[in-house]
Amino acid sequence: MSAFAPEPPFSFWHGRSLRWQMMAAVIAINLGAALVAVVVIIANARRATEIEMNASLSVAERFVAETVERLAGNQDGGNGAASLAQLPLHIGGLRHVRIRIEDAQGNAVDLAPTGDDDGEDGADETPVPGWFAALVSVDGVERDIPVVEGGRVIGHVRLAGEASDEIAEVWNDMSDLALLALVVNIAVLGALYLVLGRLLLPLKTLSAGLHELEEGRFGHRLARPKVRELALIADRFNALGTALNGARDDNARLNEHIIHLQDEERRQIAADLHDELGPCLFGLRANLESVDRLAGRAEPDLARRIGERTGTMAEILDRVQDLNRRLLRKIRPMALGHVPLAAVIADLVADFERHSPGRSFRLSAEGVADRYGDSVDITVYRCIQEAVTNALRHGEARNIAITLRDETAAGRLCLVVEDDGLGVPAGAARGFGLLGIEERVGALGGSWRLVPATPRGTRVEMSVPVRVAPADGANKQPGKREGATTT
């Protein structure tokens, strides 16, 4: 198989701009029209030349015959050579005709030079190219007029058609016409180039507008061109932008509503685990301790066996309580909203350290307020939880750095989680955890991206808008900021 695939037909043509294609099409049409015009001109010139030559020969034949008769009549009884010598003085300068006078022996008699000689007429004319003369020239026509004097032939006047004058006229006319056509075509092509540029400019603007939509900037609008068809396209583009913008707003409101419902459901489940399962586990532990105390009063063998059973049950209870705490932390940390955000994140990082020995964690929280509202607090918590879990589970990272800072001037809360793991494989699809974080961040009007770290590893960047809570709010606590809500 060849290393270079053949180019598809017309790839050179289709790869060009619309302006280039239209200009090339107009030039090709003009060249075709010029070729047809040349063929028509040459055909007409050949026909006209033939007609002109035949007419000139007919006129010259009558003129020469009359001249010969007149000179012969004047020379009756005289020397025939004298009349033959006088003949060139009377028949010179005929147009489109070449004259040759011969005596009885076939010797040529020179014509006397005149001011109307063909050579002088064409001296100032533009030379005709040989190829054009060959295309226009017609088959030669000759006439033979005998010169009779005293009943005998003393010579001949041979007439031949001469098309050089007619061909020169046709060449001069066609040259002037070609020059005029060239000037007009250059002017038309220049005007067409400018007009196409003006007409196609809205298409470039449309292309730039589509790029804006591709980048998610649905608020971009196009100015309405003056051309009616292009104005309709611009109207449809602006309507599309409005529809996409409305659809994005609807999706944002829907995502925000879904996230709020999820958070509320998680809060309810966490409350049930904490308020229902927690006391039950506490009651089980209290009863186990009571059984263990009662076992001390029983027989030694029975007390030993009861102690073994209660010890096993206590171990199981410890695991259940630990699992309950981890479920609470995973579903919704009960401390959120009651403890400063930095402290909750520090507790999360400490939990990772306990369950991931040999890994290094570094947490930096600069100027972070105590609270930003449930939506922002939970989103930041989930983002850190998901990023660190992926770094440990999939990236095999040894060092993880978490940086959270409040950019008050910009009104944004920024989070960066960077690790030195294996990084994200090229073309790998995002998991549901990352997609969920992206939806949460998008619903808050923030941004999220996953990029390679330097020199290796993964870098997760998140930014959400926040605003300062009103100072006179009855339920607002000191140091509290709120996430900007989307509408």
CSV table of C-alpha atoms in Angstrom, one decimal:
chain,number,residue,atom,x,y,z
A,1,MET,CA,0.0,0.0,0.0
A,2,SER,CA,1.3,3.4,-0.9
A,3,ALA,CA,2.5,5.6,1.9
A,4,PHE,CA,0.8,8.6,0.2
A,5,ALA,CA,-2.9,8.4,-0.4
A,6,PRO,CA,-4.0,10.0,-3.7
A,7,GLU,CA,-5.7,13.3,-3.4
A,8,PRO,CA,-9.4,13.3,-4.2
A,9,PRO,CA,-10.5,14.8,-7.5
A,10,PHE,CA,-10.9,18.6,-7.5
A,11,SER,CA,-9.1,18.8,-4.1
A,12,PHE,CA,-7.1,21.8,-5.4
A,13,TRP,CA,-10.3,23.6,-6.4
A,14,HIS,CA,-12.3,22.8,-3.3
A,15,GLY,CA,-9.5,23.8,-1.0
A,16,ARG,CA,-9.5,27.4,-2.3
A,17,SER,CA,-11.6,30.3,-1.0
A,18,LEU,CA,-15.0,31.2,-2.5
A,19,ARG,CA,-13.6,34.4,-3.8
A,20,TRP,CA,-10.8,32.6,-5.5
A,21,GLN,CA,-13.2,30.1,-7.1
A,22,MET,CA,-15.5,32.8,-8.4
A,23,MET,CA,-12.7,34.8,-9.8
A,24,ALA,CA,-11.2,31.8,-11.4
A,25,ALA,CA,-14.6,30.9,-12.9
A,26,VAL,CA,-15.1,34.4,-14.3
A,27,ILE,CA,-11.5,34.3,-15.8
A,28,ALA,CA,-12.2,30.9,-17.3
A,29,ILE,CA,-15.4,32.1,-18.9
A,30,ASN,CA,-13.7,35.2,-20.3
A,31,LEU,CA,-10.9,33.1,-21.7
A,32,GLY,CA,-13.5,30.8,-23.3
A,33,ALA,CA,-15.4,33.8,-24.7
A,34,ALA,CA,-12.1,35.3,-26.0
A,35,LEU,CA,-11.3,32.0,-27.7
A,36,VAL,CA,-14.7,31.8,-29.4
A,37,ALA,CA,-14.4,35.5,-30.4
A,38,VAL,CA,-11.0,34.8,-32.0
A,39,VAL,CA,-12.4,31.8,-33.9
A,40,VAL,CA,-15.4,33.9,-35.1
A,41,ILE,CA,-13.2,36.8,-36.1
A,42,ILE,CA,-10.8,34.6,-38.1
A,43,ALA,CA,-13.7,32.8,-39.8
A,44,ASN,CA,-15.3,36.2,-40.7
A,45,ALA,CA,-11.9,37.5,-41.8
A,46,ARG,CA,-11.3,34.6,-44.1
A,47,ARG,CA,-14.7,35.0,-45.7
A,48,ALA,CA,-14.3,38.8,-46.0
A,49,THR,CA,-10.8,38.4,-47.4
A,50,GLU,CA,-12.0,36.0,-50.0
A,51,ILE,CA,-14.9,38.3,-51.1
A,52,GLU,CA,-12.6,41.3,-51.1
A,53,MET,CA,-10.0,39.6,-53.2
A,54,ASN,CA,-12.5,38.3,-55.8
A,55,ALA,CA,-14.1,41.8,-56.0
A,56,SER,CA,-10.7,43.4,-56.4
A,57,LEU,CA,-9.7,40.9,-59.1
A,58,SER,CA,-12.9,41.5,-61.0
A,59,VAL,CA,-12.4,45.3,-60.9
A,60,ALA,CA,-8.7,45.0,-61.7
A,61,GLU,CA,-9.5,42.6,-64.6
A,62,ARG,CA,-11.9,45.0,-66.2
A,63,PHE,CA,-9.6,48.0,-65.6
A,64,VAL,CA,-6.6,46.2,-67.1
A,65,ALA,CA,-8.6,44.9,-70.1
A,66,GLU,CA,-9.9,48.4,-70.9
A,67,THR,CA,-6.4,49.8,-70.5
A,68,VAL,CA,-4.9,47.2,-72.8
A,69,GLU,CA,-7.6,47.9,-75.5
A,70,ARG,CA,-7.1,51.6,-75.2
A,71,LEU,CA,-3.3,51.4,-75.6
A,72,ALA,CA,-3.6,48.9,-78.4
A,73,GLY,CA,-6.0,51.2,-80.2
A,74,ASN,CA,-3.6,54.1,-79.8
A,75,GLN,CA,-0.7,52.0,-81.2
A,76,ASP,CA,-2.4,50.7,-84.3
A,77,GLY,CA,0.2,50.2,-86.9
A,78,GLY,CA,3.0,51.1,-84.5
A,79,ASN,CA,5.6,49.2,-82.5
A,80,GLY,CA,3.9,46.7,-80.1
A,81,ALA,CA,6.8,46.9,-77.7
A,82,ALA,CA,6.1,50.6,-77.1
A,83,SER,CA,2.5,49.9,-75.9
A,84,LEU,CA,3.7,47.1,-73.7
A,85,ALA,CA,6.3,49.4,-72.2
A,86,GLN,CA,3.6,52.0,-71.5
A,87,LEU,CA,1.2,49.6,-69.9
A,88,PRO,CA,2.9,49.7,-66.4
A,89,LEU,CA,2.3,53.5,-66.3
A,90,HIS,CA,-1.5,53.0,-66.5
A,91,ILE,CA,-2.2,50.0,-64.3
A,92,GLY,CA,-0.1,50.4,-61.2
A,93,GLY,CA,-1.3,50.9,-57.6
A,94,LEU,CA,-4.3,48.5,-57.7
A,95,ARG,CA,-5.3,47.4,-54.1
A,96,HIS,CA,-5.4,43.7,-53.1
A,97,VAL,CA,-4.0,42.8,-56.5
A,98,ARG,CA,-0.5,41.8,-57.5
A,99,ILE,CA,0.3,42.5,-61.2
A,100,ARG,CA,2.9,40.9,-63.4
A,101,ILE,CA,3.5,42.0,-67.0
A,102,GLU,CA,5.3,39.6,-69.3
A,103,ASP,CA,6.4,40.0,-72.9
A,104,ALA,CA,5.8,37.3,-75.5
A,105,GLN,CA,8.9,35.5,-74.4
A,106,GLY,CA,7.7,35.4,-70.7
A,107,ASN,CA,10.2,38.1,-69.5
A,108,ALA,CA,8.8,40.4,-66.8
A,109,VAL,CA,8.3,44.0,-67.5
A,110,ASP,CA,9.0,46.2,-64.4
A,111,LEU,CA,6.1,48.3,-63.1
A,112,ALA,CA,6.9,51.9,-62.5
A,113,PRO,CA,6.9,52.8,-58.8
A,114,THR,CA,3.9,54.9,-57.6
A,115,GLY,CA,2.9,56.6,-54.5
A,116,ASP,CA,0.1,54.1,-54.1
A,117,ASP,CA,2.4,51.1,-54.1
A,118,ASP,CA,1.4,48.4,-51.6
A,119,GLY,CA,4.8,48.3,-50.1
A,120,GLU,CA,4.5,52.0,-49.1
A,121,ASP,CA,1.0,51.5,-47.9
A,122,GLY,CA,2.1,48.9,-45.4
A,123,ALA,CA,5.4,50.4,-44.4
A,124,ASP,CA,3.9,52.0,-41.3
A,125,GLU,CA,1.6,49.1,-40.4
A,126,THR,CA,2.2,46.7,-37.5
A,127,PRO,CA,3.8,43.5,-38.8
A,128,VAL,CA,1.3,40.7,-39.0
A,129,PRO,CA,2.4,37.5,-37.2
A,130,GLY,CA,3.0,34.5,-39.5
A,131,TRP,CA,0.6,32.3,-37.6
A,132,PHE,CA,-2.3,34.8,-37.9
A,133,ALA,CA,-1.6,35.3,-41.6
A,134,ALA,CA,-1.6,31.6,-42.1
A,135,LEU,CA,-5.0,31.3,-40.4
A,136,VAL,CA,-6.7,34.1,-42.3
A,137,SER,CA,-5.1,33.7,-45.8
A,138,VAL,CA,-7.2,32.1,-48.5
A,139,ASP,CA,-6.3,30.2,-51.6
A,140,GLY,CA,-4.8,32.4,-54.3
A,141,VAL,CA,-6.8,33.3,-57.4
A,142,GLU,CA,-5.1,34.3,-60.6
A,143,ARG,CA,-6.3,35.9,-63.9
A,144,ASP,CA,-4.5,36.1,-67.2
A,145,ILE,CA,-5.2,38.9,-69.6
A,146,PRO,CA,-3.4,38.7,-73.0
A,147,VAL,CA,-2.1,41.9,-74.6
A,148,VAL,CA,-3.0,41.7,-78.3
A,149,GLU,CA,-1.8,44.2,-80.8
A,150,GLY,CA,-2.0,43.9,-84.6
A,151,GLY,CA,-3.7,40.5,-84.3
A,152,ARG,CA,-0.9,39.0,-82.3
A,153,VAL,CA,-0.2,38.5,-78.7
A,154,ILE,CA,2.7,40.7,-77.6
A,155,GLY,CA,2.5,39.9,-73.9
A,156,HIS,CA,0.4,39.0,-70.9
A,157,VAL,CA,-0.8,40.7,-67.8
A,158,ARG,CA,-1.1,38.3,-64.9
A,159,LEU,CA,-3.3,39.3,-61.9
A,160,ALA,CA,-3.1,37.5,-58.6
A,161,GLY,CA,-5.1,38.2,-55.4
A,162,GLU,CA,-3.0,39.8,-52.6
A,163,ALA,CA,-4.6,39.4,-49.1
A,164,SER,CA,-1.8,41.0,-47.1
A,165,ASP,CA,-3.6,44.4,-46.9
A,166,GLU,CA,-6.8,42.8,-45.8
A,167,ILE,CA,-5.0,40.6,-43.3
A,168,ALA,CA,-3.1,43.6,-41.9
A,169,GLU,CA,-6.4,45.5,-41.5
A,170,VAL,CA,-8.0,42.5,-39.7
A,171,TRP,CA,-5.0,42.1,-37.4
A,172,ASN,CA,-4.9,45.8,-36.5
A,173,ASP,CA,-8.7,45.8,-35.7
A,174,MET,CA,-8.4,42.6,-33.7
A,175,SER,CA,-5.4,43.9,-31.8
A,176,ASP,CA,-7.2,47.1,-30.9
A,177,LEU,CA,-10.3,45.1,-29.9
A,178,ALA,CA,-8.2,42.6,-27.8
A,179,LEU,CA,-6.5,45.5,-26.0
A,180,LEU,CA,-9.8,47.1,-25.2
A,181,ALA,CA,-11.3,43.8,-24.0
A,182,LEU,CA,-8.2,43.2,-21.8
A,183,VAL,CA,-8.5,46.6,-20.2
A,184,VAL,CA,-12.3,46.2,-19.7
A,185,ASN,CA,-11.8,42.7,-18.2
A,186,ILE,CA,-9.1,43.9,-15.8
A,187,ALA,CA,-11.4,46.6,-14.7
A,188,VAL,CA,-14.3,44.2,-14.3
A,189,LEU,CA,-12.2,41.6,-12.4
A,190,GLY,CA,-10.9,44.4,-10.1
A,191,ALA,CA,-14.4,45.6,-9.4
A,192,LEU,CA,-15.6,42.0,-8.9
A,193,TYR,CA,-12.7,41.3,-6.5
A,194,LEU,CA,-13.7,44.3,-4.4
A,195,VAL,CA,-17.4,43.5,-4.5
A,196,LEU,CA,-16.9,39.9,-3.6
A,197,GLY,CA,-14.7,41.0,-0.7
A,198,ARG,CA,-17.5,43.2,0.6
A,199,LEU,CA,-20.2,40.5,0.0
A,200,LEU,CA,-18.1,37.7,1.6
A,201,LEU,CA,-17.0,39.8,4.6
A,202,PRO,CA,-20.2,38.8,6.5
A,203,LEU,CA,-19.3,35.2,6.0
A,204,LYS,CA,-16.0,35.7,7.7
A,205,THR,CA,-17.9,37.5,10.5
A,206,LEU,CA,-20.3,34.5,10.6
A,207,SER,CA,-17.3,32.1,10.9
A,208,ALA,CA,-15.9,34.1,13.8
A,209,GLY,CA,-19.4,34.1,15.4
A,210,LEU,CA,-19.7,30.3,15.1
A,211,HIS,CA,-16.3,30.1,16.8
A,212,GLU,CA,-17.6,32.2,19.6
A,213,LEU,CA,-20.6,29.8,20.0
A,214,GLU,CA,-18.2,26.8,19.9
A,215,GLU,CA,-16.3,28.4,22.8
A,216,GLY,CA,-19.6,28.7,24.7
A,217,ARG,CA,-19.9,32.4,24.4
A,218,PHE,CA,-23.6,32.3,23.5
A,219,GLY,CA,-24.1,36.1,24.1
A,220,HIS,CA,-22.2,36.9,20.9
A,221,ARG,CA,-24.3,38.6,18.3
A,222,LEU,CA,-23.7,39.5,14.6
A,223,ALA,CA,-24.4,42.9,13.0
A,224,ARG,CA,-27.1,42.7,10.4
A,225,PRO,CA,-25.6,43.1,6.9
A,226,LYS,CA,-27.3,45.1,4.2
A,227,VAL,CA,-27.5,42.2,1.8
A,228,ARG,CA,-31.0,40.6,2.3
A,229,GLU,CA,-29.9,37.0,2.1
A,230,LEU,CA,-26.9,37.5,4.4
A,231,ALA,CA,-29.1,39.5,6.8
A,232,LEU,CA,-31.4,36.5,7.0
A,233,ILE,CA,-28.5,34.3,7.9
A,234,ALA,CA,-27.4,36.8,10.6
A,235,ASP,CA,-30.9,36.9,12.0
A,236,ARG,CA,-30.9,33.1,12.2
A,237,PHE,CA,-27.5,33.1,13.9
A,238,ASN,CA,-28.6,35.6,16.5
A,239,ALA,CA,-31.8,33.6,17.1
A,240,LEU,CA,-29.6,30.5,17.5
A,241,GLY,CA,-27.4,32.3,20.0
A,242,THR,CA,-30.4,33.5,22.0
A,243,ALA,CA,-31.8,29.9,22.0
A,244,LEU,CA,-28.5,28.4,23.1
A,245,ASN,CA,-28.1,31.0,25.8
A,246,GLY,CA,-31.6,30.3,27.1
A,247,ALA,CA,-31.0,26.6,26.9
A,248,ARG,CA,-27.7,27.0,28.9
A,249,ASP,CA,-29.5,29.1,31.5
A,250,ASP,CA,-32.2,26.5,31.8
A,251,ASN,CA,-29.6,23.7,32.1
A,252,ALA,CA,-27.8,25.7,34.8
A,253,ARG,CA,-31.0,26.2,36.7
A,254,LEU,CA,-31.9,22.6,36.4
A,255,ASN,CA,-28.4,21.5,37.5
A,256,GLU,CA,-28.5,23.8,40.4
A,257,HIS,CA,-31.9,22.5,41.4
A,258,ILE,CA,-30.8,18.9,41.1
A,259,ILE,CA,-27.6,19.6,43.1
A,260,HIS,CA,-29.8,21.2,45.8
A,261,LEU,CA,-32.0,18.2,45.8
A,262,GLN,CA,-29.0,15.9,46.1
A,263,ASP,CA,-27.5,17.9,48.9
A,264,GLU,CA,-30.8,17.9,50.7
A,265,GLU,CA,-31.2,14.2,50.3
A,266,ARG,CA,-27.6,13.6,51.4
A,267,ARG,CA,-28.2,15.9,54.4
A,268,GLN,CA,-31.3,13.8,55.3
A,269,ILE,CA,-29.5,10.5,54.9
A,270,ALA,CA,-26.5,11.8,57.0
A,271,ALA,CA,-28.9,13.1,59.7
A,272,ASP,CA,-30.6,9.6,59.8
A,273,LEU,CA,-27.2,7.9,60.1
A,274,HIS,CA,-26.1,10.3,62.8
A,275,ASP,CA,-29.3,10.6,64.7
A,276,GLU,CA,-30.7,7.0,64.3
A,277,LEU,CA,-27.8,4.6,63.7
A,278,GLY,CA,-25.4,6.5,66.0
A,279,PRO,CA,-27.5,6.1,69.1
A,280,CYS,CA,-28.2,2.5,68.2
A,281,LEU,CA,-24.5,1.7,68.0
A,282,PHE,CA,-24.0,3.6,71.3
A,283,GLY,CA,-26.7,1.5,72.9
A,284,LEU,CA,-25.1,-1.7,71.6
A,285,ARG,CA,-21.8,-0.8,73.0
A,286,ALA,CA,-23.3,0.1,76.4
A,287,ASN,CA,-25.1,-3.3,76.5
A,288,LEU,CA,-21.9,-5.1,75.6
A,289,GLU,CA,-20.1,-3.4,78.4
A,290,SER,CA,-23.0,-4.4,80.8
A,291,VAL,CA,-22.9,-8.0,79.6
A,292,ASP,CA,-19.1,-8.0,80.1
A,293,ARG,CA,-19.6,-6.8,83.7
A,294,LEU,CA,-22.2,-9.4,84.4
A,295,ALA,CA,-20.0,-12.1,82.9
A,296,GLY,CA,-17.5,-11.4,85.7
A,297,ARG,CA,-20.0,-12.8,88.2
A,298,ALA,CA,-20.5,-16.1,86.3
A,299,GLU,CA,-18.4,-19.2,86.5
A,300,PRO,CA,-14.9,-18.8,85.2
A,301,ASP,CA,-15.4,-21.0,82.1
A,302,LEU,CA,-18.7,-19.3,81.2
A,303,ALA,CA,-17.2,-15.9,81.9
A,304,ARG,CA,-14.3,-16.6,79.5
A,305,ARG,CA,-16.6,-17.7,76.7
A,306,ILE,CA,-18.9,-14.7,77.2
A,307,GLY,CA,-15.8,-12.4,77.3
A,308,GLU,CA,-14.6,-13.8,73.9
A,309,ARG,CA,-18.1,-13.3,72.4
A,310,THR,CA,-18.4,-9.8,73.7
A,311,GLY,CA,-14.8,-8.9,72.5
A,312,THR,CA,-15.7,-10.1,69.0
A,313,MET,CA,-18.9,-8.2,69.0
A,314,ALA,CA,-17.0,-5.1,70.2
A,315,GLU,CA,-14.6,-5.4,67.3
A,316,ILE,CA,-17.5,-5.7,64.9
A,317,LEU,CA,-19.1,-2.7,66.5
A,318,ASP,CA,-15.9,-0.7,66.2
A,319,ARG,CA,-15.8,-1.5,62.5
A,320,VAL,CA,-19.5,-0.6,62.0
A,321,GLN,CA,-18.9,2.7,63.9
A,322,ASP,CA,-15.8,3.5,61.7
A,323,LEU,CA,-17.8,2.6,58.6
A,324,ASN,CA,-20.6,4.9,59.8
A,325,ARG,CA,-18.2,7.8,60.3
A,326,ARG,CA,-16.7,7.2,56.8
A,327,LEU,CA,-20.2,7.1,55.3
A,328,LEU,CA,-21.1,10.3,57.0
A,329,ARG,CA,-18.0,12.0,55.8
A,330,LYS,CA,-18.6,10.7,52.2
A,331,ILE,CA,-22.3,11.6,52.1
A,332,ARG,CA,-22.1,14.9,53.9
A,333,PRO,CA,-19.7,15.8,56.8
A,334,MET,CA,-21.8,16.8,59.7
A,335,ALA,CA,-19.3,19.4,60.6
A,336,LEU,CA,-20.0,21.4,57.4
A,337,GLY,CA,-21.9,24.5,58.3
A,338,HIS,CA,-20.9,24.2,62.0
A,339,VAL,CA,-17.1,24.2,61.8
A,340,PRO,CA,-15.0,26.5,59.7
A,341,LEU,CA,-14.4,25.2,56.1
A,342,ALA,CA,-10.6,25.1,56.6
A,343,ALA,CA,-11.0,22.9,59.6
A,344,VAL,CA,-13.3,20.5,57.8
A,345,ILE,CA,-10.9,20.2,54.9
A,346,ALA,CA,-8.0,19.7,57.3
A,347,ASP,CA,-10.0,16.8,58.9
A,348,LEU,CA,-10.5,15.3,55.5
A,349,VAL,CA,-6.8,15.5,54.7
A,350,ALA,CA,-6.0,13.9,58.1
A,351,ASP,CA,-8.4,11.1,57.3
A,352,PHE,CA,-6.5,10.5,54.0
A,353,GLU,CA,-3.2,10.5,55.9
A,354,ARG,CA,-4.5,7.9,58.3
A,355,HIS,CA,-5.7,5.5,55.5
A,356,SER,CA,-2.7,6.2,53.1
A,357,PRO,CA,0.5,5.6,55.0
A,358,GLY,CA,3.7,6.6,53.2
A,359,ARG,CA,2.0,9.4,51.3
A,360,SER,CA,2.7,13.1,51.8
A,361,PHE,CA,-0.1,15.6,52.0
A,362,ARG,CA,0.3,19.4,52.1
A,363,LEU,CA,-2.6,21.8,52.7
A,364,SER,CA,-2.6,25.5,52.3
A,365,ALA,CA,-5.7,27.7,53.0
A,366,GLU,CA,-5.0,31.4,52.5
A,367,GLY,CA,-7.6,33.9,53.7
A,368,VAL,CA,-10.4,31.3,53.6
A,369,ALA,CA,-13.6,32.4,55.3
A,370,ASP,CA,-15.4,30.2,57.8
A,371,ARG,CA,-18.3,29.5,55.5
A,372,TYR,CA,-19.4,30.3,51.9
A,373,GLY,CA,-22.8,28.7,51.9
A,374,ASP,CA,-23.8,25.0,51.6
A,375,SER,CA,-23.4,24.9,47.8
A,376,VAL,CA,-19.9,26.3,47.7
A,377,ASP,CA,-18.7,24.5,50.9
A,378,ILE,CA,-19.9,21.1,49.7
A,379,THR,CA,-18.5,21.6,46.2
A,380,VAL,CA,-15.1,22.5,47.4
A,381,TYR,CA,-15.2,19.5,49.8
A,382,ARG,CA,-16.3,17.1,47.1
A,383,CYS,CA,-13.7,18.4,44.6
A,384,ILE,CA,-10.8,17.9,47.1
A,385,GLN,CA,-12.2,14.5,48.0
A,386,GLU,CA,-12.6,13.3,44.4
A,387,ALA,CA,-9.2,14.7,43.2
A,388,VAL,CA,-7.2,13.2,46.1
A,389,THR,CA,-9.0,9.9,45.8
A,390,ASN,CA,-8.2,9.7,42.0
A,391,ALA,CA,-4.6,10.6,42.7
A,392,LEU,CA,-4.2,7.9,45.3
A,393,ARG,CA,-6.3,5.2,43.6
A,394,HIS,CA,-5.4,5.7,39.9
A,395,GLY,CA,-2.4,8.0,39.8
A,396,GLU,CA,-0.3,6.2,42.5
A,397,ALA,CA,0.8,9.6,43.7
A,398,ARG,CA,3.3,9.9,46.5
A,399,ASN,CA,2.9,13.7,47.1
A,400,ILE,CA,-0.3,15.7,47.0
A,401,ALA,CA,-0.5,19.5,47.4
A,402,ILE,CA,-3.9,21.2,48.1
A,403,THR,CA,-4.1,24.9,47.8
A,404,LEU,CA,-7.3,26.9,48.6
A,405,ARG,CA,-7.3,30.6,48.5
A,406,ASP,CA,-9.9,33.3,48.6
A,407,GLU,CA,-9.3,36.0,45.9
A,408,THR,CA,-11.4,38.7,47.4
A,409,ALA,CA,-10.5,41.3,44.7
A,410,ALA,CA,-11.8,39.0,42.0
A,411,GLY,CA,-14.7,37.7,44.1
A,412,ARG,CA,-13.6,34.1,43.5
A,413,LEU,CA,-12.6,31.1,45.6
A,414,CYS,CA,-9.8,29.1,43.8
A,415,LEU,CA,-8.7,25.5,44.5
A,416,VAL,CA,-5.7,23.7,43.1
A,417,VAL,CA,-5.0,20.0,43.8
A,418,GLU,CA,-1.7,18.9,42.3
A,419,ASP,CA,0.0,15.4,42.5
A,420,ASP,CA,3.1,13.7,41.2
A,421,GLY,CA,1.4,10.5,40.0
A,422,LEU,CA,1.1,8.8,36.7
A,423,GLY,CA,-1.1,11.5,35.2
A,424,VAL,CA,-4.2,11.1,33.1
A,425,PRO,CA,-3.7,8.8,30.0
A,426,ALA,CA,-4.3,10.4,26.7
A,427,GLY,CA,-7.9,9.8,25.5
A,428,ALA,CA,-9.1,8.6,28.8
A,429,ALA,CA,-12.8,9.2,29.5
A,430,ARG,CA,-13.7,11.1,32.6
A,431,GLY,CA,-15.4,9.1,35.4
A,432,PHE,CA,-18.7,9.9,37.0
A,433,GLY,CA,-17.1,11.5,39.9
A,434,LEU,CA,-15.3,14.1,37.8
A,435,LEU,CA,-18.4,14.7,35.7
A,436,GLY,CA,-20.4,15.3,38.8
A,437,ILE,CA,-17.9,17.8,40.1
A,438,GLU,CA,-17.9,19.6,36.7
A,439,GLU,CA,-21.7,19.8,36.8
A,440,ARG,CA,-21.6,21.2,40.4
A,441,VAL,CA,-19.0,23.8,39.5
A,442,GLY,CA,-20.9,24.7,36.3
A,443,ALA,CA,-24.1,25.1,38.3
A,444,LEU,CA,-22.3,27.6,40.5
A,445,GLY,CA,-21.1,29.6,37.5
A,446,GLY,CA,-17.5,28.5,38.1
A,447,SER,CA,-14.8,26.8,36.0
A,448,TRP,CA,-13.0,23.5,36.2
A,449,ARG,CA,-10.2,21.9,34.3
A,450,LEU,CA,-7.9,18.9,34.5
A,451,VAL,CA,-4.4,19.5,33.1
A,452,PRO,CA,-1.0,17.7,33.3
A,453,ALA,CA,1.3,18.9,36.1
A,454,THR,CA,5.0,19.7,35.7
A,455,PRO,CA,7.1,17.7,35.5
A,456,ARG,CA,4.6,14.8,36.0
A,457,GLY,CA,1.3,14.1,37.5
A,458,THR,CA,-2.1,15.8,37.4
A,459,ARG,CA,-3.3,19.3,38.2
A,460,VAL,CA,-6.9,20.0,39.0
A,461,GLU,CA,-8.0,23.6,39.0
A,462,MET,CA,-11.4,24.9,40.2
A,463,SER,CA,-12.8,28.4,40.6
A,464,VAL,CA,-16.2,29.5,41.8
A,465,PRO,CA,-17.6,33.0,42.3
A,466,VAL,CA,-18.3,34.1,45.9
A,467,ARG,CA,-19.7,37.2,47.3
A,468,VAL,CA,-19.6,38.8,50.8
A,469,ALA,CA,-22.6,38.2,52.9
A,470,PRO,CA,-24.6,41.2,54.1
A,471,ALA,CA,-23.2,42.5,57.3
A,472,ASP,CA,-26.6,43.0,58.9
A,473,GLY,CA,-28.0,39.6,58.3
A,474,ALA,CA,-29.5,38.1,61.4
A,475,ASN,CA,-28.3,34.6,60.6
A,476,LYS,CA,-24.9,35.5,59.2
A,477,GLN,CA,-21.9,34.7,61.2
A,478,PRO,CA,-18.6,36.6,61.4
A,479,GLY,CA,-16.2,35.7,58.7
A,480,LYS,CA,-18.9,34.2,56.5
A,481,ARG,CA,-19.1,34.6,52.7
A,482,GLU,CA,-21.7,33.2,50.4
A,483,GLY,CA,-21.5,31.6,47.0
A,484,ALA,CA,-22.9,33.6,44.1
A,485,THR,CA,-26.2,32.0,43.1
A,486,THR,CA,-27.1,31.6,39.4
A,487,THR,CA,-30.5,32.6,38.1
